[in-house]
PDB file of C-alpha atoms in Angstrom:
ATOM      1  CA  UNK A   1      16.655  19.514 -16.963  1.00  0.00           C
ATOM      2  CA  UNK A   2      14.693  17.875 -19.739  1.00  0.00           C
ATOM      3  CA  UNK A   3      16.571  19.960 -22.402  1.00  0.00           C
ATOM      4  CA  UNK A   4      19.903  18.751 -21.020  1.00  0.00           C
ATOM      5  CA  UNK A   5      21.091  22.276 -20.453  1.00  0.00           C
ATOM      6  CA  UNK A   6      20.663  22.518 -16.670  1.00  0.00           C
ATOM      7  CA  UNK A   7      24.014  23.684 -15.019  1.00  0.00           C
ATOM      8  CA  UNK A   8      23.062  22.536 -11.535  1.00  0.00           C
ATOM      9  CA  UNK A   9      21.618  19.017 -11.669  1.00  0.00           C
ATOM     10  CA  UNK A  10      20.036  17.166  -8.687  1.00  0.00           C
ATOM     11  CA  UNK A  11      22.732  15.766  -6.369  1.00  0.00           C
ATOM     12  CA  UNK A  12      21.626  12.126  -6.035  1.00  0.00           C
ATOM     13  CA  UNK A  13      21.149  11.426  -9.779  1.00  0.00           C
ATOM     14  CA  UNK A  14      24.304  13.277 -10.603  1.00  0.00           C
ATOM     15  CA  UNK A  15      26.179  11.103  -8.115  1.00  0.00           C
ATOM     16  CA  UNK A  16      24.749   7.885  -9.539  1.00  0.00           C
ATOM     17  CA  UNK A  17      26.019   9.050 -12.974  1.00  0.00           C
ATOM     18  CA  UNK A  18      29.374   9.719 -11.452  1.00  0.00           C
ATOM     19  CA  UNK A  19      29.414   6.019 -10.120  1.00  0.00           C
ATOM     20  CA  UNK A  20      28.795   4.874 -13.662  1.00  0.00           C
ATOM     21  CA  UNK A  21      31.641   6.919 -14.965  1.00  0.00           C
ATOM     22  CA  UNK A  22      34.035   5.922 -12.233  1.00  0.00           C
ATOM     23  CA  UNK A  23      33.441   2.218 -12.673  1.00  0.00           C
ATOM     24  CA  UNK A  24      33.250   2.504 -16.446  1.00  0.00           C
ATOM     25  CA  UNK A  25      29.789   1.192 -16.590  1.00  0.00           C
ATOM     26  CA  UNK A  26      28.448   1.643 -20.163  1.00  0.00           C
ATOM     27  CA  UNK A  27      24.870   2.973 -20.453  1.00  0.00           C
ATOM     28  CA  UNK A  28      24.451   3.321 -24.169  1.00  0.00           C
ATOM     29  CA  UNK A  29      21.944   0.612 -25.292  1.00  0.00           C
ATOM     30  CA  UNK A  30      21.439  -0.892 -21.820  1.00  0.00           C
ATOM     31  CA  UNK A  31      18.081  -1.532 -20.459  1.00  0.00           C
ATOM     32  CA  UNK A  32      17.620   0.432 -17.161  1.00  0.00           C
ATOM     33  CA  UNK A  33      14.830   0.073 -14.702  1.00  0.00           C
ATOM     34  CA  UNK A  34      14.459   2.995 -12.162  1.00  0.00           C
ATOM     35  CA  UNK A  35      12.134   2.078  -9.258  1.00  0.00           C
ATOM     36  CA  UNK A  36      11.182   5.664  -8.473  1.00  0.00           C
ATOM     37  CA  UNK A  37       9.190   8.473 -10.084  1.00  0.00           C
ATOM     38  CA  UNK A  38       9.962  11.400  -7.752  1.00  0.00           C
ATOM     39  CA  UNK A  39      11.127  14.798  -8.787  1.00  0.00           C
ATOM     40  CA  UNK A  40      14.264  14.468  -6.820  1.00  0.00           C
ATOM     41  CA  UNK A  41      15.538  11.135  -8.068  1.00  0.00           C
ATOM     42  CA  UNK A  42      13.557   9.210 -10.593  1.00  0.00           C
ATOM     43  CA  UNK A  43      12.604  11.861 -13.167  1.00  0.00           C
ATOM     44  CA  UNK A  44      15.855  13.681 -13.358  1.00  0.00           C
ATOM     45  CA  UNK A  45      17.810  10.270 -13.502  1.00  0.00           C
ATOM     46  CA  UNK A  46      15.559   9.182 -16.304  1.00  0.00           C
ATOM     47  CA  UNK A  47      16.635  12.147 -18.250  1.00  0.00           C
ATOM     48  CA  UNK A  48      20.344  11.765 -17.387  1.00  0.00           C
ATOM     49  CA  UNK A  49      20.080   8.181 -18.590  1.00  0.00           C
ATOM     50  CA  UNK A  50      18.477   9.109 -21.823  1.00  0.00           C
ATOM     51  CA  UNK A  51      21.251  11.615 -22.457  1.00  0.00           C
ATOM     52  CA  UNK A  52      23.533   8.592 -22.350  1.00  0.00           C
ATOM     53  CA  UNK A  53      21.478   6.583 -24.887  1.00  0.00           C
ATOM     54  CA  UNK A  54      20.030   4.141 -22.208  1.00  0.00           C
ATOM     55  CA  UNK A  55      16.636   2.573 -22.698  1.00  0.00           C
ATOM     56  CA  UNK A  56      14.900   3.530 -19.510  1.00  0.00           C
ATOM     57  CA  UNK A  57      11.769   2.084 -17.765  1.00  0.00           C
ATOM     58  CA  UNK A  58      10.291   3.924 -14.835  1.00  0.00           C
ATOM     59  CA  UNK A  59       8.568   1.725 -12.291  1.00  0.00           C
ATOM     60  CA  UNK A  60       6.517   2.712  -9.283  1.00  0.00           C
ATOM     61  CA  UNK A  61       3.848   1.430  -6.763  1.00  0.00           C
ATOM     62  CA  UNK A  62       1.302   0.843  -9.500  1.00  0.00           C
ATOM     63  CA  UNK A  63       3.653  -1.084 -11.869  1.00  0.00           C
ATOM     64  CA  UNK A  64       2.451  -4.526 -12.723  1.00  0.00           C
ATOM     65  CA  UNK A  65       4.906  -7.257 -12.975  1.00  0.00           C
ATOM     66  CA  UNK A  66       7.736  -5.323 -11.318  1.00  0.00           C
ATOM     67  CA  UNK A  67       9.963  -8.387 -10.908  1.00  0.00           C
ATOM     68  CA  UNK A  68       9.636  -9.159 -14.525  1.00  0.00           C
ATOM     69  CA  UNK A  69      10.578  -5.585 -15.405  1.00  0.00           C
ATOM     70  CA  UNK A  70      13.711  -5.827 -13.121  1.00  0.00           C
ATOM     71  CA  UNK A  71      14.694  -9.237 -14.657  1.00  0.00           C
ATOM     72  CA  UNK A  72      14.795  -7.793 -18.073  1.00  0.00           C
ATOM     73  CA  UNK A  73      17.142  -5.032 -16.990  1.00  0.00           C
ATOM     74  CA  UNK A  74      20.865  -4.791 -17.247  1.00  0.00           C
ATOM     75  CA  UNK A  75      20.727  -1.980 -14.564  1.00  0.00           C
ATOM     76  CA  UNK A  76      18.198  -1.701 -11.814  1.00  0.00           C
ATOM     77  CA  UNK A  77      18.110   1.551  -9.635  1.00  0.00           C
ATOM     78  CA  UNK A  78      15.924   1.370  -6.685  1.00  0.00           C
ATOM     79  CA  UNK A  79      14.945   4.346  -4.555  1.00  0.00           C
ATOM     80  CA  UNK A  80      11.697   3.381  -2.859  1.00  0.00           C
ATOM     81  CA  UNK A  81      12.923   3.995   0.716  1.00  0.00           C
ATOM     82  CA  UNK A  82      10.326   1.753   2.477  1.00  0.00           C
ATOM     83  CA  UNK A  83      11.769  -1.699   3.139  1.00  0.00           C
ATOM     84  CA  UNK A  84       8.627  -2.712   4.896  1.00  0.00           C
ATOM     85  CA  UNK A  85       6.786  -2.461   1.495  1.00  0.00           C
ATOM     86  CA  UNK A  86       9.482  -3.324  -0.974  1.00  0.00           C
ATOM     87  CA  UNK A  87      12.704  -5.251  -1.069  1.00  0.00           C
ATOM     88  CA  UNK A  88      14.711  -5.979  -4.168  1.00  0.00           C
ATOM     89  CA  UNK A  89      15.863  -9.515  -3.893  1.00  0.00           C
ATOM     90  CA  UNK A  90      18.302 -11.684  -6.068  1.00  0.00           C
ATOM     91  CA  UNK A  91      15.424 -13.512  -7.716  1.00  0.00           C
ATOM     92  CA  UNK A  92      14.376 -10.182  -9.238  1.00  0.00           C
ATOM     93  CA  UNK A  93      17.591  -9.496 -10.994  1.00  0.00           C
ATOM     94  CA  UNK A  94      19.562 -11.153 -13.815  1.00  0.00           C
ATOM     95  CA  UNK A  95      22.950 -12.626 -13.326  1.00  0.00           C
ATOM     96  CA  UNK A  96      25.542  -9.887 -13.808  1.00  0.00           C
ATOM     97  CA  UNK A  97      23.120  -6.890 -13.449  1.00  0.00           C
ATOM     98  CA  UNK A  98      24.102  -3.736 -11.883  1.00  0.00           C
ATOM     99  CA  UNK A  99      22.127  -2.585  -8.818  1.00  0.00           C
ATOM    100  CA  UNK A 100      22.115   0.912  -7.445  1.00  0.00           C
ATOM    101  CA  UNK A 101      20.428   1.109  -4.211  1.00  0.00           C
ATOM    102  CA  UNK A 102      19.284   4.631  -3.340  1.00  0.00           C
ATOM    103  CA  UNK A 103      16.660   3.671  -0.711  1.00  0.00           C
ATOM    104  CA  UNK A 104      17.038   4.071   2.937  1.00  0.00           C
ATOM    105  CA  UNK A 105      14.967   2.549   5.713  1.00  0.00           C
ATOM    106  CA  UNK A 106      15.528   1.377   9.330  1.00  0.00           C
ATOM    107  CA  UNK A 107      15.509  -2.294   9.635  1.00  0.00           C
ATOM    108  CA  UNK A 108      16.063  -3.574  13.309  1.00  0.00           C
ATOM    109  CA  UNK A 109      17.345  -0.045  14.164  1.00  0.00           C
ATOM    110  CA  UNK A 110      19.930  -0.097  11.490  1.00  0.00           C
ATOM    111  CA  UNK A 111      20.007   1.929   8.195  1.00  0.00           C
ATOM    112  CA  UNK A 112      19.334  -0.388   5.272  1.00  0.00           C
ATOM    113  CA  UNK A 113      18.556   0.083   1.534  1.00  0.00           C
ATOM    114  CA  UNK A 114      15.856  -1.211  -0.697  1.00  0.00           C
ATOM    115  CA  UNK A 115      17.945  -4.204  -1.792  1.00  0.00           C
ATOM    116  CA  UNK A 116      18.884  -7.309   0.185  1.00  0.00           C
ATOM    117  CA  UNK A 117      22.483  -6.511  -0.345  1.00  0.00           C
ATOM    118  CA  UNK A 118      23.791  -9.929   0.887  1.00  0.00           C
ATOM    119  CA  UNK A 119      21.663 -11.753  -1.713  1.00  0.00           C
ATOM    120  CA  UNK A 120      22.128  -9.292  -4.491  1.00  0.00           C
ATOM    121  CA  UNK A 121      25.853  -9.055  -4.362  1.00  0.00           C
ATOM    122  CA  UNK A 122      26.131 -12.809  -5.113  1.00  0.00           C
ATOM    123  CA  UNK A 123      24.419 -12.341  -8.406  1.00  0.00           C
ATOM    124  CA  UNK A 124      25.090  -8.696  -9.539  1.00  0.00           C
ATOM    125  CA  UNK A 125      28.184  -7.609 -11.212  1.00  0.00           C
ATOM    126  CA  UNK A 126      28.122  -4.455  -9.188  1.00  0.00           C
ATOM    127  CA  UNK A 127      25.963  -3.211  -6.289  1.00  0.00           C
ATOM    128  CA  UNK A 128      26.073  -0.299  -4.073  1.00  0.00           C
ATOM    129  CA  UNK A 129      25.718  -0.811  -0.331  1.00  0.00           C
ATOM    130  CA  UNK A 130      23.562   1.152   2.159  1.00  0.00           C
ATOM    131  CA  UNK A 131      25.011   2.806   3.981  1.00  0.00           C
ATOM    132  CA  UNK A 132      28.151   4.011   2.195  1.00  0.00           C
ATOM    133  CA  UNK A 133      27.184   3.779  -1.575  1.00  0.00           C
ATOM    134  CA  UNK A 134      25.082   6.485  -3.134  1.00  0.00           C
ATOM    135  CA  UNK A 135      24.819   8.785   0.108  1.00  0.00           C
ATOM    136  CA  UNK A 136      28.515   9.889  -0.007  1.00  0.00           C
ATOM    137  CA  UNK A 137      28.100  10.576  -3.790  1.00  0.00           C
ATOM    138  CA  UNK A 138      25.023  12.728  -3.084  1.00  0.00           C
ATOM    139  CA  UNK A 139      27.094  14.774  -0.636  1.00  0.00           C
ATOM    140  CA  UNK A 140      30.008  15.129  -2.990  1.00  0.00           C
ATOM    141  CA  UNK A 141      27.722  16.383  -5.727  1.00  0.00           C
ATOM    142  CA  UNK A 142      26.091  18.933  -3.339  1.00  0.00           C
ATOM    143  CA  UNK A 143      29.534  20.222  -2.829  1.00  0.00           C
ATOM    144  CA  UNK A 144      30.210  20.336  -6.428  1.00  0.00           C
ATOM    145  CA  UNK A 145      26.950  22.132  -7.086  1.00  0.00           C
ATOM    146  CA  UNK A 146      27.749  24.655  -4.283  1.00  0.00           C
ATOM    147  CA  UNK A 147      31.151  25.487  -5.849  1.00  0.00           C
ATOM    148  CA  UNK A 148      29.459  25.768  -9.448  1.00  0.00           C
ATOM    149  CA  UNK A 149      26.779  28.043  -8.029  1.00  0.00           C
ATOM    150  CA  UNK A 150      29.243  30.250  -6.224  1.00  0.00           C
ATOM    151  CA  UNK A 151      31.452  30.369  -9.359  1.00  0.00           C
ATOM    152  CA  UNK A 152      28.457  31.365 -11.397  1.00  0.00           C
ATOM    153  CA  UNK A 153      27.471  34.076  -8.859  1.00  0.00           C
ATOM    154  CA  UNK A 154      30.904  35.582  -9.047  1.00  0.00           C
ATOM    155  CA  UNK A 155      30.933  35.471 -12.905  1.00  0.00           C
ATOM    156  CA  UNK A 156      33.617  32.762 -13.091  1.00  0.00           C
ATOM    157  CA  UNK A 157      33.346  30.446 -16.019  1.00  0.00           C
ATOM    158  CA  UNK A 158      32.861  26.797 -15.103  1.00  0.00           C
ATOM    159  CA  UNK A 159      33.114  23.515 -17.259  1.00  0.00           C
ATOM    160  CA  UNK A 160      30.295  21.909 -15.297  1.00  0.00           C
TER     161      UNK A 160
END
């Protein structure tokens, strides 16, 4: 993955990149904060962003001044998944920022993301909801990877 040569890329980061492509969100030269350092989301996404010439900061539970880091970002991607311990609020993002919410938690028995979507959407130029944002893209990329893997196993040439 770090070399940029992986044929099958992790589904959630790949789905996020597809969202950027679909909505024509330029990454080159943008300051991106990823609030996650996992092997499934944060690290692969970091590398995919670097391939697109973004300036990437990875934040996590030990990051000092997280709100300050987010305020300096053009794009904030949060994948904490524990709303009881972390909520991204509109006071943590700049006007016009893009917010990608990967986190999932239960709040009052309902699925919720890391971000306070109702507050964020008033300030962000684009924000993904939970449910219905990144999750469907993850599933679509799983299907893409499955087709690619099957094609490779049968000796077919693929463009992905």
